[in-house]
Coordinates of C-alpha atoms in Angstrom, one line a residue:
Chain A
M1 CA 6.3 -4.7 10.0
H2 CA 4.2 -6.3 12.6
R3 CA 4.2 -9.7 14.7
V4 CA 1.5 -12.3 15.4
V5 CA 3.2 -13.3 18.2
D6 CA 5.3 -11.3 21.1
L7 CA 8.0 -13.4 22.1
E8 CA 9.2 -11.7 24.6
H9 CA 5.9 -11.2 26.6
G10 CA 4.3 -14.5 24.9
V11 CA 1.2 -12.7 24.2
D12 CA -1.1 -13.3 21.2
I13 CA -1.0 -10.0 19.6
L14 CA -4.1 -10.1 17.7
A15 CA -6.0 -10.9 21.0
A16 CA -4.3 -8.5 22.6
N17 CA -4.9 -5.9 20.1
R18 CA -8.6 -6.9 20.4
K19 CA -8.9 -6.0 24.1
I20 CA -7.0 -2.6 24.0
A21 CA -9.5 -1.7 20.9
S22 CA -12.3 -2.4 23.3
E23 CA -10.8 0.0 25.9
N24 CA -10.1 2.5 23.4
R25 CA -14.0 2.2 22.4
R26 CA -15.0 2.4 26.0
L27 CA -12.9 5.3 26.5
L28 CA -14.2 7.4 23.7
E29 CA -17.8 6.4 24.7
E30 CA -17.3 7.4 28.3
H31 CA -16.2 10.8 26.7
G32 CA -19.1 11.0 24.2
V33 CA -16.7 11.0 21.5
R34 CA -17.5 9.1 18.3
G35 CA -14.4 7.5 16.3
F36 CA -13.5 6.6 12.8
D37 CA -10.4 5.1 11.5
F38 CA -9.6 5.7 7.5
L39 CA -7.4 3.2 5.8
G40 CA -6.4 3.1 2.4
S41 CA -3.5 3.1 0.2
I42 CA -0.9 5.9 0.1
G43 CA -2.7 8.7 -2.2
S44 CA -6.0 7.3 -2.1
G45 CA -7.1 10.5 -0.2
K46 CA -7.8 9.9 3.0
T47 CA -6.3 12.8 4.5
L48 CA -8.1 15.5 2.2
I49 CA -11.7 13.5 2.8
I50 CA -10.9 13.7 6.7
E51 CA -9.9 17.4 6.1
H52 CA -13.4 18.1 4.6
L53 CA -15.3 15.9 7.5
V54 CA -13.6 18.1 10.0
E55 CA -14.4 21.6 8.0
M56 CA -18.1 20.1 7.5
L57 CA -18.2 19.3 11.4
K58 CA -16.8 22.7 12.3
E59 CA -19.3 24.4 10.6
Q60 CA -21.9 22.7 12.7
G61 CA -20.3 23.6 15.8
K62 CA -18.7 20.1 16.3
K63 CA -15.2 19.7 17.5
C64 CA -12.9 17.0 15.9
G65 CA -9.3 15.8 17.0
V66 CA -7.3 13.7 14.5
V67 CA -4.7 10.9 15.0
A68 CA -2.4 11.2 11.9
G69 CA -0.4 7.5 11.4
D70 CA 2.2 7.4 8.9
V71 CA 5.5 5.3 8.7
A72 CA 7.7 8.4 8.7
G73 CA 7.2 12.1 8.7
D74 CA 4.8 14.9 9.6
D75 CA 3.0 15.7 6.4
D76 CA -0.4 14.9 7.4
Y77 CA 0.3 16.1 11.0
R78 CA 1.0 19.7 9.3
R79 CA -2.4 19.4 7.0
F80 CA -4.7 18.7 10.1
S81 CA -3.0 21.1 12.2
A82 CA -3.9 23.7 9.7
H83 CA -7.6 23.3 10.7
G84 CA -6.8 24.4 14.0
I85 CA -7.8 21.3 15.5
P86 CA -6.0 19.1 18.4
V87 CA -3.8 16.1 16.1
V88 CA -1.7 13.5 17.5
N89 CA 1.2 12.2 14.9
V90 CA 2.0 8.9 15.1
N91 CA 5.2 7.5 13.0
T92 CA 5.4 3.8 13.2
G93 CA 8.9 3.1 12.0
K94 CA 8.8 0.3 10.2
E95 CA 5.3 -1.1 11.4
C96 CA 2.8 -1.1 8.5
H97 CA -0.5 -0.2 10.5
L98 CA -1.7 1.3 13.6
D99 CA -2.5 -0.8 16.5
A100 CA -4.8 -0.5 19.2
H101 CA -1.8 0.3 21.7
L102 CA -0.3 3.1 19.7
V103 CA -3.9 4.4 19.4
D104 CA -4.6 4.2 23.0
H105 CA -1.4 6.6 23.6
A106 CA -2.4 8.8 21.0
L107 CA -6.0 9.1 22.7
E108 CA -4.2 10.0 25.6
K109 CA -2.5 13.2 24.4
L110 CA -6.0 14.4 23.0
P111 CA -8.4 16.5 24.9
L112 CA -11.4 13.9 24.7
A113 CA -13.7 15.9 27.4
D114 CA -13.5 18.7 24.7
L115 CA -14.3 16.6 21.5
D116 CA -17.2 15.3 19.9
F117 CA -15.3 13.3 17.0
V118 CA -11.9 11.7 16.5
F119 CA -10.8 10.6 13.4
I120 CA -8.2 8.3 13.0
E121 CA -5.9 8.0 9.9
N122 CA -4.3 4.5 9.4
V123 CA -0.6 4.1 7.4
G124 CA -1.2 4.0 4.0
N125 CA -1.5 0.3 3.3
L126 CA -4.2 -1.9 2.1
V127 CA -3.1 -5.3 3.5
C128 CA -1.7 -5.1 7.1
P129 CA -4.1 -2.9 8.9
A130 CA -6.7 -5.7 8.2
D131 CA -6.6 -7.5 11.2
F132 CA -6.0 -4.5 13.8
P133 CA -9.4 -2.9 14.9
L134 CA -8.7 0.1 16.8
G135 CA -11.6 0.8 18.8
T136 CA -13.6 3.0 16.8
E137 CA -17.4 3.2 15.7
K138 CA -16.7 2.6 11.9
R139 CA -14.0 1.7 9.8
V140 CA -13.8 3.4 6.4
V141 CA -11.7 2.2 3.5
V142 CA -10.5 4.6 1.0
I143 CA -9.8 3.6 -2.6
S144 CA -9.0 5.5 -5.6
V145 CA -9.9 4.9 -9.1
T146 CA -6.5 5.8 -10.1
E147 CA -5.3 2.4 -8.4
G148 CA -7.2 0.5 -11.1
D149 CA -10.3 -1.7 -11.0
D150 CA -9.0 -4.9 -9.3
M151 CA -7.9 -3.5 -5.7
V152 CA -11.3 -4.7 -4.1
R153 CA -10.6 -8.4 -5.7
K154 CA -7.0 -8.5 -4.8
H155 CA -7.7 -7.5 -1.2
P156 CA -10.7 -9.2 -0.2
L157 CA -10.0 -9.3 3.8
I158 CA -9.9 -5.6 4.2
F159 CA -13.0 -4.7 2.1
S160 CA -15.1 -7.5 4.0
Q161 CA -14.4 -5.8 7.3
A162 CA -15.4 -2.5 6.3
D163 CA -18.3 -0.5 7.4
V164 CA -18.1 2.0 4.1
I165 CA -15.9 1.9 1.3
V166 CA -15.3 5.2 -0.4
L167 CA -14.1 5.4 -4.0
N168 CA -12.4 8.5 -4.3
K169 CA -10.8 10.7 -7.1
I170 CA -14.2 9.6 -9.2
D171 CA -13.7 12.7 -11.1
L172 CA -10.5 10.8 -12.9
A173 CA -12.3 7.5 -13.5
E174 CA -12.4 8.2 -17.4
I175 CA -9.1 9.9 -17.6
V176 CA -7.8 6.7 -16.3
G177 CA -9.9 4.4 -17.9
V178 CA -11.2 2.7 -15.1
D179 CA -15.1 1.7 -14.8
P180 CA -16.1 2.4 -11.5
Q181 CA -18.8 -0.3 -12.1
V182 CA -16.1 -3.1 -11.9
I183 CA -15.1 -2.1 -8.5
V184 CA -18.6 -2.0 -7.3
D185 CA -19.3 -5.2 -8.5
D186 CA -16.2 -7.0 -6.9
A187 CA -17.2 -5.2 -3.7
K188 CA -21.2 -6.4 -3.7
R189 CA -19.7 -9.8 -4.4
I190 CA -16.9 -9.6 -1.7
A191 CA -18.7 -7.4 1.0
P192 CA -22.4 -7.3 0.0
H193 CA -23.7 -5.1 2.9
V194 CA -20.9 -2.6 2.6
P195 CA -22.0 0.5 1.1
V196 CA -19.9 2.1 -1.8
I197 CA -19.9 5.7 -1.9
F198 CA -18.2 7.8 -4.7
T199 CA -16.3 10.7 -3.7
S200 CA -14.1 13.3 -5.3
A201 CA -12.2 15.0 -2.2
K202 CA -11.0 17.4 -4.8
T203 CA -14.3 18.8 -6.1
G204 CA -16.2 17.9 -2.7
E205 CA -18.6 15.3 -4.7
G206 CA -19.9 12.8 -2.4
L207 CA -19.0 14.0 1.0
D208 CA -22.4 14.9 2.0
T209 CA -23.5 11.3 1.4
L210 CA -20.4 9.8 3.3
S211 CA -21.1 12.1 6.2
R212 CA -24.5 11.2 6.1
Q213 CA -23.6 7.4 5.8
L214 CA -21.5 7.9 8.9
A215 CA -24.4 9.5 10.5
L216 CA -21.9 12.6 11.3
L217 CA -24.7 15.6 10.6
Chain B
M1 CA 1.2 -10.0 7.9
H2 CA 4.7 -11.1 8.4
R3 CA 6.6 -12.1 11.5
V4 CA 10.2 -11.2 12.4
V5 CA 10.6 -14.3 14.8
D6 CA 9.2 -17.8 13.8
L7 CA 8.0 -19.2 17.1
E8 CA 7.8 -22.9 16.0
H9 CA 11.3 -23.1 14.5
G10 CA 13.2 -20.6 16.8
V11 CA 14.8 -18.7 13.6
D12 CA 15.4 -15.4 12.7
I13 CA 13.1 -14.7 9.8
L14 CA 15.0 -11.8 8.4
A15 CA 18.4 -13.8 8.5
A16 CA 16.7 -16.9 6.9
N17 CA 15.3 -14.7 4.5
R18 CA 18.4 -13.4 3.2
K19 CA 20.0 -16.9 3.2
I20 CA 17.2 -18.1 0.6
A21 CA 17.7 -14.8 -1.0
S22 CA 21.5 -15.6 -1.7
E23 CA 20.4 -18.8 -2.8
N24 CA 17.8 -17.9 -5.2
R25 CA 20.5 -15.4 -6.7
R26 CA 23.0 -18.4 -7.2
L27 CA 20.3 -20.3 -8.5
L28 CA 19.4 -17.7 -10.9
E29 CA 23.1 -16.8 -11.9
E30 CA 23.6 -20.5 -12.5
H31 CA 21.1 -20.7 -15.1
G32 CA 22.0 -17.4 -16.6
V33 CA 19.2 -15.4 -15.9
R34 CA 18.6 -12.1 -14.7
G35 CA 16.4 -11.1 -12.0
F36 CA 14.6 -7.9 -11.3
D37 CA 11.7 -7.4 -8.6
F38 CA 9.3 -4.7 -8.5
L39 CA 7.8 -3.1 -5.5
G40 CA 5.3 -0.6 -5.3
S41 CA 1.6 0.3 -4.2
I42 CA -1.4 -1.1 -5.7
G43 CA -2.2 0.6 -9.2
S44 CA 1.3 2.4 -9.4
G45 CA 1.7 0.4 -12.7
K46 CA 4.0 -2.5 -11.7
T47 CA 2.2 -4.9 -14.0
L48 CA 2.0 -2.9 -17.2
I49 CA 5.6 -1.7 -17.1
I50 CA 7.0 -5.4 -17.1
E51 CA 4.7 -6.2 -19.7
H52 CA 6.1 -3.7 -21.8
L53 CA 9.8 -4.9 -20.7
V54 CA 8.6 -8.2 -21.7
E55 CA 7.5 -7.4 -25.3
M56 CA 10.9 -5.2 -25.6
L57 CA 12.8 -8.1 -24.7
K58 CA 10.9 -10.6 -27.0
E59 CA 11.1 -8.5 -29.9
Q60 CA 15.0 -8.9 -29.1
G61 CA 14.9 -12.8 -29.0
K62 CA 14.9 -13.0 -25.1
K63 CA 12.9 -15.1 -22.9
C64 CA 11.2 -14.0 -19.6
G65 CA 9.4 -15.7 -17.0
V66 CA 7.2 -14.2 -14.5
V67 CA 6.4 -14.3 -10.6
A68 CA 3.3 -12.4 -10.1
G69 CA 2.8 -11.7 -6.1
D70 CA -0.7 -10.9 -4.8
V71 CA -2.6 -11.3 -1.7
A72 CA -5.3 -12.8 -3.5
G73 CA -6.4 -13.5 -7.3
D74 CA -4.9 -14.2 -10.5
D75 CA -5.6 -10.9 -12.4
D76 CA -1.7 -10.2 -12.9
Y77 CA -1.0 -13.8 -13.6
R78 CA -3.7 -13.8 -16.4
R79 CA -2.3 -10.5 -18.0
F80 CA 1.2 -11.8 -17.9
S81 CA 0.2 -15.3 -19.5
A82 CA -1.3 -13.5 -22.6
H83 CA 2.1 -12.6 -23.6
G84 CA 2.9 -16.3 -24.0
I85 CA 5.3 -16.7 -21.3
P86 CA 5.7 -18.9 -18.2
V87 CA 4.1 -17.2 -15.2
V88 CA 4.1 -18.5 -11.7
N89 CA 1.1 -17.0 -9.6
V90 CA 1.8 -16.7 -5.8
N91 CA -1.0 -15.8 -3.4
T92 CA 0.4 -14.6 -0.1
G93 CA -3.0 -14.9 1.6
K94 CA -2.8 -12.6 4.7
E95 CA 1.1 -11.7 4.1
C96 CA 1.7 -8.1 3.0
H97 CA 4.8 -9.1 0.8
L98 CA 6.5 -11.6 -1.1
D99 CA 9.7 -13.5 0.9
A100 CA 12.6 -15.3 -0.3
H101 CA 11.4 -18.5 0.4
L102 CA 8.1 -18.3 -1.7
V103 CA 10.0 -17.0 -4.6
D104 CA 12.5 -20.0 -4.0
H105 CA 9.1 -22.1 -4.7
A106 CA 8.0 -20.1 -7.6
L107 CA 11.6 -20.3 -9.4
E108 CA 11.0 -23.9 -9.4
K109 CA 8.1 -24.1 -11.3
L110 CA 9.8 -21.8 -14.1
P111 CA 12.0 -23.0 -17.0
L112 CA 15.2 -21.4 -15.9
A113 CA 17.2 -23.3 -18.4
D114 CA 15.0 -21.6 -21.1
L115 CA 15.2 -18.1 -19.8
D116 CA 16.7 -14.9 -19.9
F117 CA 15.2 -13.0 -17.7
V118 CA 12.8 -13.1 -14.6
F119 CA 10.7 -10.5 -13.5
I120 CA 9.0 -10.5 -9.9
E121 CA 5.9 -8.5 -9.2
N122 CA 5.7 -8.2 -5.5
V123 CA 2.5 -7.6 -3.5
G124 CA 1.5 -3.9 -4.0
N125 CA 2.7 -2.4 -0.5
L126 CA 4.9 0.2 -0.2
V127 CA 6.2 -0.7 3.2
C128 CA 6.5 -4.4 4.0
P129 CA 8.8 -5.7 1.5
A130 CA 11.6 -3.2 2.3
D131 CA 13.1 -5.9 4.6
F132 CA 12.9 -9.0 2.5
P133 CA 15.4 -9.2 -0.4
L134 CA 14.3 -12.0 -2.9
G135 CA 17.7 -12.8 -4.7
T136 CA 17.3 -10.5 -7.6
E137 CA 20.0 -8.6 -9.6
K138 CA 18.0 -5.2 -9.2
R139 CA 15.1 -3.7 -7.1
V140 CA 12.8 -1.3 -8.9
V141 CA 10.3 0.8 -6.9
V142 CA 7.4 1.9 -8.8
I143 CA 5.3 5.1 -7.5
S144 CA 3.0 7.1 -9.4
V145 CA 2.1 10.7 -9.5
T146 CA -1.6 10.1 -8.9
E147 CA 0.0 8.8 -5.3
G148 CA 0.3 12.5 -4.3
D149 CA 3.8 14.0 -3.8
D150 CA 4.8 12.9 -0.6
M151 CA 5.1 9.1 -0.7
V152 CA 8.8 9.3 -0.9
R153 CA 9.5 10.9 2.4
K154 CA 6.4 8.9 4.2
H155 CA 8.5 5.9 3.3
P156 CA 12.4 6.4 3.4
L157 CA 13.4 2.8 4.0
I158 CA 12.3 1.5 0.9
F159 CA 13.5 4.2 -1.4
S160 CA 16.8 4.2 0.4
Q161 CA 17.1 0.1 -0.6
A162 CA 16.0 0.6 -3.9
D163 CA 18.4 0.2 -6.9
V164 CA 15.9 2.3 -9.3
I165 CA 12.9 4.3 -8.5
V166 CA 10.0 4.8 -11.3
L167 CA 7.8 7.5 -11.3
N168 CA 4.9 6.2 -13.3
K169 CA 1.8 7.9 -15.0
I170 CA 3.8 11.1 -15.6
D171 CA 1.3 12.0 -18.2
L172 CA -1.3 12.7 -15.0
A173 CA 1.2 15.2 -13.2
E174 CA -0.5 18.1 -14.0
I175 CA -4.1 16.6 -13.9
V176 CA -3.5 15.5 -10.1
G177 CA -1.7 18.6 -9.5
V178 CA 1.6 17.2 -8.3
D179 CA 4.8 18.5 -9.3
P180 CA 7.3 15.5 -10.0
Q181 CA 10.4 17.7 -9.1
V182 CA 9.1 17.5 -5.2
I183 CA 9.4 13.6 -5.5
V184 CA 12.4 14.1 -7.1
D185 CA 14.0 16.4 -4.5
D186 CA 12.8 13.9 -1.7
A187 CA 14.5 11.1 -3.5
K188 CA 17.6 13.1 -3.9
R189 CA 17.8 13.7 -0.2
I190 CA 16.8 10.2 1.0
A191 CA 18.3 8.2 -1.8
P192 CA 21.1 10.3 -3.4
H193 CA 22.4 7.6 -5.3
V194 CA 19.3 6.2 -6.9
P195 CA 18.2 7.0 -10.2
V196 CA 14.7 8.4 -10.8
I197 CA 13.1 7.5 -13.9
F198 CA 9.8 9.1 -15.5
T199 CA 7.5 6.8 -17.4
S200 CA 4.2 6.5 -18.4
A201 CA 3.3 2.9 -18.9
K202 CA 0.3 4.0 -20.8
T203 CA 1.9 5.9 -23.5
G204 CA 5.3 4.1 -23.3
E205 CA 6.8 7.3 -22.3
G206 CA 10.3 6.4 -20.3
L207 CA 10.4 2.8 -20.9
D208 CA 13.1 2.8 -23.3
T209 CA 15.2 4.5 -20.5
L210 CA 14.3 2.2 -18.0
S211 CA 15.4 -0.7 -20.1
R212 CA 18.5 0.9 -20.6
Q213 CA 18.8 1.7 -16.9
L214 CA 18.5 -1.9 -16.1
A215 CA 20.7 -2.7 -18.8
L216 CA 18.3 -5.0 -20.4
L217 CA 18.8 -4.4 -24.1

């Protein structure tokens, strides 16, 4: 859970977060590292998409680090580590999202001087991370057709703040009876300037498009 | 988002919530109404499962009301209303979960004297609702195989507080390459006394078992 106001220290948490996010941004820029944060519900495919991007960048000789955020456990940490890259696991306990302060500490543990990219995977949650920028260059919101066709209009804030929307598991759309165009139409209405990219992290479909959209390659 | 402490009124939000939840519970009991709340991520199938239960109960001559919680929109409200039952739509705005106070106001709008059951559908979120009991008899956590096989161990708190865990979209397990037994094993470890029921809200599989588990019929 998160607090708008920290009683003990009497500070505005959202303003404090924005300040630390700016510092994170500057820290990454000083090291020539490009940062991207990935949001989305549990099981939307954030981890697998980042794993693909890491491998695509590795083939180009680029070095990536990852910050893996979860309420509990080290599942994603272990998956990322298997790619032979530096990873920091952040367990938020009862908090429903990462914040810039947690990311600040995670960045301290990464060898930024040796890296080209840092990917940050937020806690699986389509509501809470919205108000907490982390200091990255772009924010990617990942949704899956298996979540139905109404997730965009149910969560207008987070989509309007996205830089890129990824509609994943597109290969399952027919099986789950979801028309991707409904989701695209909602996104166009709520976040008209945000591109929607169809992907299947399982088959690899759309990941080239995503990497071009993020200007990774 | 939610706050642990309400600065303006100087009260402990969690304790205040528990108090109102008890009052909700008493209100329902006074009217002979049985209350159930459903939690789970966006797209886990909460709405469709409740719709099935409402129809099953209707066939038995039982009357249901629903409280539909969402950050924004009235998608679920309209779906429930199509069943010809009283429904209250609760939009939480930036809040990531229902709380007992919101439910209290929603219950005021339902014709409790005419009802046998009230189903409450929480905001799609597997983290934040954990700490906020609403005053129901039982809490049902709905997950879907399409969310992967690690959602239980990533969110131990919410599962340990569940009365029933529903593993939905079981018909898609093979297609998405998820072994339900992994999820069941995690649940047994984290919440050993909580039954896990396999369902497919699409095909109707398992809904009889769920209704028996909840002693609805």
